[in-house]
Amino acid sequence: MKILVLNCGSSSLKYQLIEMDGEKVLAKGLVERIGIEGSRIKHTKTGMDAVTREVPFPNHSAAIKYVLDILVDPELGVLKNLDELYATGHRIVHGGEKFTKSVLVTPEVVKGIEEVIPLAPLHNPANLQGLKAVMDVLPGKPNVVVFDTAFHQTMPPKAFIYGTPYDCYEKDRVRRYGFHGTSHGYVAHRAAEILGKDIKDLKIITCHLGNGSSITAVDGGKSVDTSMGYGTAEGVLMGTRSGNIDPSVMIYLMERYGDAQKVSDIVHKQAGLLGVSGISSDLRDVEEAAANGNERAKIAQDILITGVKKYIGSFAAEMGGVDVVVFTAGIGENGIGFRKEVCEQMEFMGIKIDTEKNNCRGKEVIFSTPDSKVTVMVVPTDEEMAIARDTKRCAEEAK
């Protein structure tokens, strides 16, 4: 059974073709600059070197048609024909409160995704473009949508309601939604598998740390709290996003500049590691500058480390304990020194780490010591596989 996984951005398209029997990636690729001069595709067939081609892609439909053509290409493809394709899974950033799990696409589902566009005006329209393009190019094939927000719909009101007037929630849909749900759900379940334990018996804190970062409290397999909120700027310091900020700062900036877009750009694009350090949005560059004596870079580094510590401590208190802490995504999987600094001085929580075991990048590893009361581990995320699994399940259930 072969499933195509698509992740559409406003001018990009990521894809993977996965053979679900054995869960093997057969091919993957990236289409960039859709609708922009200089568009191109980078395609990799497993076992072969990547191939890059400059191709004019005026829209997502053209890009998806090209991807399907290359997947059946005699040399670069992995399918004899498109009949071999069982279903397509699509990443959708925001499902609001309407969608609490992955679903098979119907006209009603498309309408529901359109209704929450105001909650994700940059992401959902692009996601929908890809979905509609596949429906046009491959009519009759099952399509499944997997929402970043769905995993967090198990949070109780005490975690998702803000301290604003209740009308803001009921009328304006202002609440904590949470993001990176596909990743948090995948690594939490994978951690339980590695440990050979039932996830229902575990209290897990998952740290998805990259250019965008969020931390989630997973109790018994369900998200009970998360650091990102209504939007994607809340929580810990990120590459260019501010993380937690006093609402009074936003009011002050609005009064000063009188321009909502400018204030949004400050918080989303000019802040974070980049804004504090003045060096880069990439933690590796910031760490290097800090090691060479750059004071602002050291401050930025410390803000992020301290922020992660705060969430681990607060979520442990909220759940009444913690059994497992999981690091994932770009920083979480590769930040050897970063993980060490986060875990230092946390012996009071029962966290003890083995620095030699921590000295690894991008692979599954338990790097806590045998006598550590909390298991600390790295689990590389695989959102595409999680999407493929949900797509298979939904499509089979619909038969």
XYZ file of C-alpha atoms in Angstrom:
399
model
C 0.000 0.000 0.000
C 1.552 3.271 -1.175
C 0.609 6.631 0.326
C 1.640 10.084 -0.832
C 2.191 12.667 1.922
C 1.982 16.345 0.976
C 2.868 19.478 2.936
C 1.978 22.598 0.969
C 3.241 26.059 1.826
C 2.310 29.284 0.091
C 5.030 28.808 -2.546
C 6.382 25.352 -1.723
C 5.458 21.694 -1.719
C 7.159 18.933 0.269
C 6.295 15.343 -0.534
C 7.093 11.762 0.397
C 5.876 8.521 -1.107
C 5.749 5.814 1.538
C 5.234 2.064 1.161
C 3.178 1.245 4.236
C 4.108 -2.440 4.142
C 7.331 -2.051 6.094
C 6.910 1.738 6.284
C 9.648 2.536 3.772
C 10.173 5.922 2.107
C 10.375 5.257 -1.637
C 10.856 8.844 -2.798
C 10.749 12.370 -1.459
C 11.198 15.879 -2.700
C 10.686 19.606 -2.473
C 9.166 22.025 -4.965
C 10.152 25.652 -4.328
C 9.110 29.081 -5.617
C 5.715 27.979 -6.933
C 4.205 30.934 -8.792
C 7.548 32.747 -8.641
C 10.268 33.052 -11.262
C 13.002 30.464 -10.788
C 10.787 27.649 -9.512
C 12.448 24.256 -9.186
C 12.054 20.730 -7.906
C 14.508 18.590 -5.950
C 13.563 14.928 -6.154
C 15.212 11.970 -4.451
C 14.460 8.349 -5.229
C 15.644 6.201 -2.348
C 18.992 4.692 -3.274
C 19.786 7.386 -5.861
C 21.332 10.843 -5.713
C 18.984 13.803 -5.613
C 18.013 15.385 -8.920
C 17.291 19.114 -9.176
C 15.433 20.633 -12.115
C 14.340 24.181 -12.830
C 10.758 23.989 -14.038
C 8.143 26.759 -14.330
C 5.400 26.022 -11.801
C 2.687 28.683 -12.117
C 0.523 27.128 -9.397
C 0.178 24.172 -7.026
C -1.819 22.136 -9.543
C 1.080 22.292 -11.998
C 3.540 21.356 -9.253
C 1.495 18.389 -8.075
C 0.969 17.144 -11.637
C 4.745 17.268 -12.161
C 5.364 15.403 -8.904
C 2.933 12.668 -9.968
C 4.624 12.463 -13.376
C 8.084 12.108 -11.838
C 6.811 9.385 -9.493
C 5.918 7.250 -12.545
C 9.007 8.225 -14.537
C 10.858 5.071 -15.785
C 14.173 6.240 -14.315
C 13.360 8.498 -11.374
C 9.978 7.119 -10.428
C 8.885 4.355 -8.088
C 5.386 3.657 -9.396
C 4.359 1.723 -12.495
C 1.250 3.864 -12.708
C -0.861 6.091 -10.480
C -3.309 3.268 -9.810
C -0.700 1.998 -7.323
C -1.304 5.095 -5.196
C -3.728 4.179 -2.421
C -4.391 7.604 -0.877
C -2.903 11.039 -0.203
C -2.357 12.553 3.240
C -2.243 16.322 3.684
C -0.821 18.386 6.536
C -3.248 21.111 7.607
C -1.912 23.574 10.174
C -5.156 24.627 11.862
C -8.344 22.704 12.546
C -9.731 25.009 15.221
C -12.077 23.280 17.654
C -13.983 21.601 14.834
C -11.402 18.939 14.023
C -10.136 16.804 16.889
C -8.605 14.077 14.739
C -7.542 13.263 11.191
C -10.440 12.826 8.779
C -11.251 11.688 5.260
C -11.865 14.666 3.001
C -15.444 15.491 2.092
C -17.011 18.756 0.872
C -18.040 19.429 4.475
C -14.444 18.970 5.653
C -13.153 21.410 3.033
C -15.769 23.940 4.165
C -14.700 23.427 7.787
C -11.046 24.102 6.937
C -12.070 27.251 5.079
C -14.034 28.452 8.113
C -10.919 28.493 10.310
C -8.750 30.368 7.797
C -8.926 33.505 10.013
C -7.074 31.510 12.692
C -4.241 30.592 10.292
C -4.396 33.059 7.381
C -0.879 32.285 6.155
C -1.045 28.499 6.361
C -4.519 27.092 5.788
C -5.060 28.709 2.349
C -1.803 27.197 1.096
C -2.684 23.812 2.608
C -6.063 23.979 0.855
C -4.445 24.796 -2.476
C -2.537 21.535 -2.361
C -5.579 19.564 -1.266
C -7.771 20.934 -4.048
C -5.020 20.409 -6.621
C -4.757 16.706 -5.760
C -8.530 16.347 -5.866
C -8.484 17.857 -9.370
C -5.557 15.808 -10.662
C -6.539 12.513 -8.987
C -10.338 12.489 -8.757
C -11.721 9.511 -6.882
C -8.584 8.786 -4.833
C -9.024 9.102 -1.044
C -7.594 12.227 0.596
C -7.025 12.544 4.335
C -6.269 15.740 6.260
C -4.070 15.631 9.380
C -4.181 18.700 11.621
C -1.303 20.177 13.637
C -3.789 21.308 16.255
C -5.801 18.085 16.623
C -3.526 16.353 19.151
C -4.011 19.252 21.568
C -7.802 19.134 21.528
C -7.667 16.904 24.612
C -6.454 19.825 26.742
C -8.861 20.742 29.560
C -10.339 24.268 29.779
C -7.917 25.197 32.575
C -5.107 24.781 30.041
C -6.636 26.309 26.914
C -8.753 29.182 28.246
C -6.961 32.530 28.547
C -7.741 35.016 31.299
C -9.598 37.301 28.900
C -13.360 37.917 29.152
C -15.119 34.656 28.348
C -16.798 36.321 25.378
C -13.385 36.434 23.685
C -13.436 32.639 23.692
C -17.091 32.119 22.843
C -17.429 34.826 20.179
C -13.888 35.414 18.913
C -12.434 31.888 19.301
C -9.520 33.198 21.377
C -7.978 30.219 23.177
C -4.833 28.119 23.272
C -4.826 25.770 20.280
C -1.277 24.445 20.295
C 0.770 23.353 17.299
C 3.309 20.705 16.208
C 0.705 18.188 17.387
C 1.635 15.560 14.815
C 5.239 15.665 16.020
C 4.375 15.651 19.737
C 2.011 12.715 19.294
C 4.516 10.737 17.218
C 7.508 11.121 19.558
C 5.450 10.511 22.701
C 4.119 7.205 21.360
C 7.529 6.254 19.965
C 9.148 6.933 23.357
C 6.671 4.579 25.006
C 7.442 1.922 22.376
C 11.196 2.255 22.950
C 10.703 1.896 26.697
C 8.359 -1.053 26.235
C 5.647 0.631 28.294
C 1.998 1.479 27.798
C 1.750 5.195 27.058
C -1.359 5.307 29.248
C 0.919 4.704 32.240
C 3.396 7.490 31.437
C 3.714 11.203 32.079
C 5.798 12.564 29.199
C 7.114 16.032 28.355
C 7.916 16.379 24.653
C 10.235 19.188 23.567
C 9.888 19.976 19.855
C 12.717 22.470 19.419
C 13.692 23.969 16.095
C 13.236 27.282 14.308
C 9.713 27.024 15.682
C 9.461 25.376 19.090
C 6.812 24.066 21.441
C 6.756 21.910 24.550
C 3.855 19.655 25.501
C 2.706 17.820 28.607
C 1.436 14.375 27.572
C -0.363 12.518 30.360
C -1.509 9.000 29.559
C -1.027 9.607 25.846
C -3.094 12.808 25.763
C -1.966 16.400 25.476
C -2.957 18.231 28.665
C -1.013 21.460 28.119
C 1.341 22.998 25.581
C 3.502 26.090 25.276
C 2.220 27.500 21.988
C -1.147 29.153 22.189
C -3.571 31.040 19.950
C -0.741 31.601 17.499
C 2.777 30.349 16.979
C 4.741 33.041 18.832
C 3.902 32.014 22.409
C 6.155 29.785 24.490
C 9.942 29.616 24.448
C 12.261 31.881 22.462
C 12.471 30.723 18.834
C 14.492 31.510 15.724
C 12.749 34.788 14.921
C 9.724 34.611 17.262
C 9.637 36.260 20.672
C 8.117 33.540 22.811
C 6.193 34.667 25.917
C 5.769 38.409 26.145
C 3.837 40.745 28.443
C 0.606 41.875 26.694
C 1.449 45.404 27.823
C 4.458 45.302 25.486
C 2.143 44.644 22.547
C -0.150 47.503 23.583
C 2.851 49.814 23.932
C 4.221 48.848 20.512
C 0.828 49.357 18.906
C 0.523 52.791 20.495
C 4.034 53.663 19.371
C 3.841 52.441 15.774
C 0.083 52.366 15.150
C 0.617 49.524 12.708
C -0.513 45.982 13.520
C 1.532 44.474 10.686
C 4.711 46.161 11.897
C 4.164 44.885 15.426
C 3.414 41.408 14.053
C 6.669 41.493 12.079
C 8.581 42.527 15.203
C 7.184 39.606 17.207
C 7.243 36.953 14.476
C 10.134 37.857 12.169
C 12.565 40.169 13.985
C 12.582 38.746 17.515
C 13.810 35.477 19.022
C 17.403 34.348 18.725
C 17.910 36.736 15.814
C 16.500 39.767 17.562
C 18.228 39.264 20.892
C 21.620 38.151 19.570
C 21.769 40.324 16.485
C 23.693 37.423 14.967
C 21.400 34.782 13.515
C 18.154 32.851 13.927
C 20.187 29.616 13.900
C 21.175 28.402 17.369
C 24.446 26.983 16.029
C 25.576 30.453 14.941
C 24.421 31.941 18.244
C 26.279 29.296 20.257
C 29.465 29.902 18.277
C 29.232 33.650 18.820
C 28.543 33.142 22.535
C 31.588 30.876 22.840
C 33.664 33.655 21.255
C 32.539 36.153 23.867
C 29.516 37.812 22.242
C 27.419 38.903 25.237
C 24.117 39.314 23.369
C 24.486 35.871 21.829
C 25.068 34.423 25.300
C 21.933 36.155 26.580
C 19.858 34.749 23.701
C 21.221 31.275 24.328
C 20.477 31.528 28.040
C 16.913 32.785 27.449
C 16.117 29.714 25.362
C 17.724 27.256 27.787
C 15.965 28.854 30.759
C 12.645 28.869 28.925
C 12.814 25.140 28.221
C 13.733 24.461 31.862
C 10.738 26.516 33.015
C 8.302 24.519 30.911
C 9.731 21.162 31.949
C 9.455 22.162 35.598
C 5.977 23.668 35.320
C 4.549 20.792 33.286
C 5.990 18.277 35.759
C 4.226 20.171 38.539
C 1.009 20.339 36.521
C 0.980 16.585 35.874
C 2.069 15.690 39.394
C 5.358 14.271 38.161
C 7.151 13.254 34.990
C 8.469 9.887 33.805
C 10.020 10.841 30.472
C 11.445 13.968 28.816
C 11.827 13.735 25.032
C 13.895 16.045 22.811
C 13.065 16.226 19.109
C 13.249 18.409 15.949
C 16.336 20.268 14.692
C 17.690 21.632 17.972
C 16.318 18.832 20.118
C 17.813 16.106 17.947
C 21.179 17.721 17.224
C 21.907 20.150 20.064
C 24.346 18.132 22.175
C 25.518 21.024 24.308
C 22.052 22.529 24.412
C 20.478 19.330 25.805
C 23.224 19.090 28.406
C 22.665 22.650 29.610
C 18.898 22.200 29.777
C 19.291 19.097 31.938
C 21.962 20.500 34.241
C 20.893 21.482 37.771
C 17.702 19.446 37.420
C 18.777 16.680 39.793
C 16.116 17.982 42.185
C 13.587 16.555 39.709
C 15.474 13.283 39.525
C 17.091 14.040 36.158
C 20.625 12.711 35.725
C 22.301 12.429 32.322
C 25.185 10.483 30.825
C 27.205 13.032 28.836
C 28.787 10.338 26.656
C 25.423 8.938 25.606
C 24.210 12.485 24.999
C 27.057 12.971 22.520
C 24.991 12.031 19.453
C 22.909 13.661 16.763
C 19.726 12.673 14.982
C 19.186 9.204 16.399
C 17.103 7.522 19.056
C 18.990 7.402 22.332
C 18.302 7.317 26.055
C 20.920 9.572 27.610
C 19.787 9.594 31.217
C 21.718 7.473 33.711
C 20.328 4.153 34.998
C 19.636 5.713 38.407
C 17.870 8.759 36.960
C 14.274 8.933 38.196
C 13.277 10.552 34.891
C 14.138 8.955 31.567
C 15.594 11.554 29.203
C 15.840 10.680 25.529
C 16.132 11.850 21.947
C 13.491 10.669 19.477
C 13.815 12.037 15.925
C 10.427 13.204 14.759
C 8.795 11.754 11.654
C 5.693 13.781 10.937
C 5.388 12.376 7.428
C 5.183 8.834 8.749
C 2.601 9.913 11.320
C 0.538 11.513 8.538
C 0.875 8.375 6.400
C -0.321 6.170 9.260
C -3.364 8.345 9.881
C -4.082 8.450 6.156
C -4.008 4.670 5.923
C -6.273 4.299 8.951
C -8.846 6.857 7.792
C -8.950 5.538 4.239
C -9.384 1.944 5.420
C -12.113 2.926 7.890
C -14.019 4.652 5.108
C -14.197 1.497 2.974
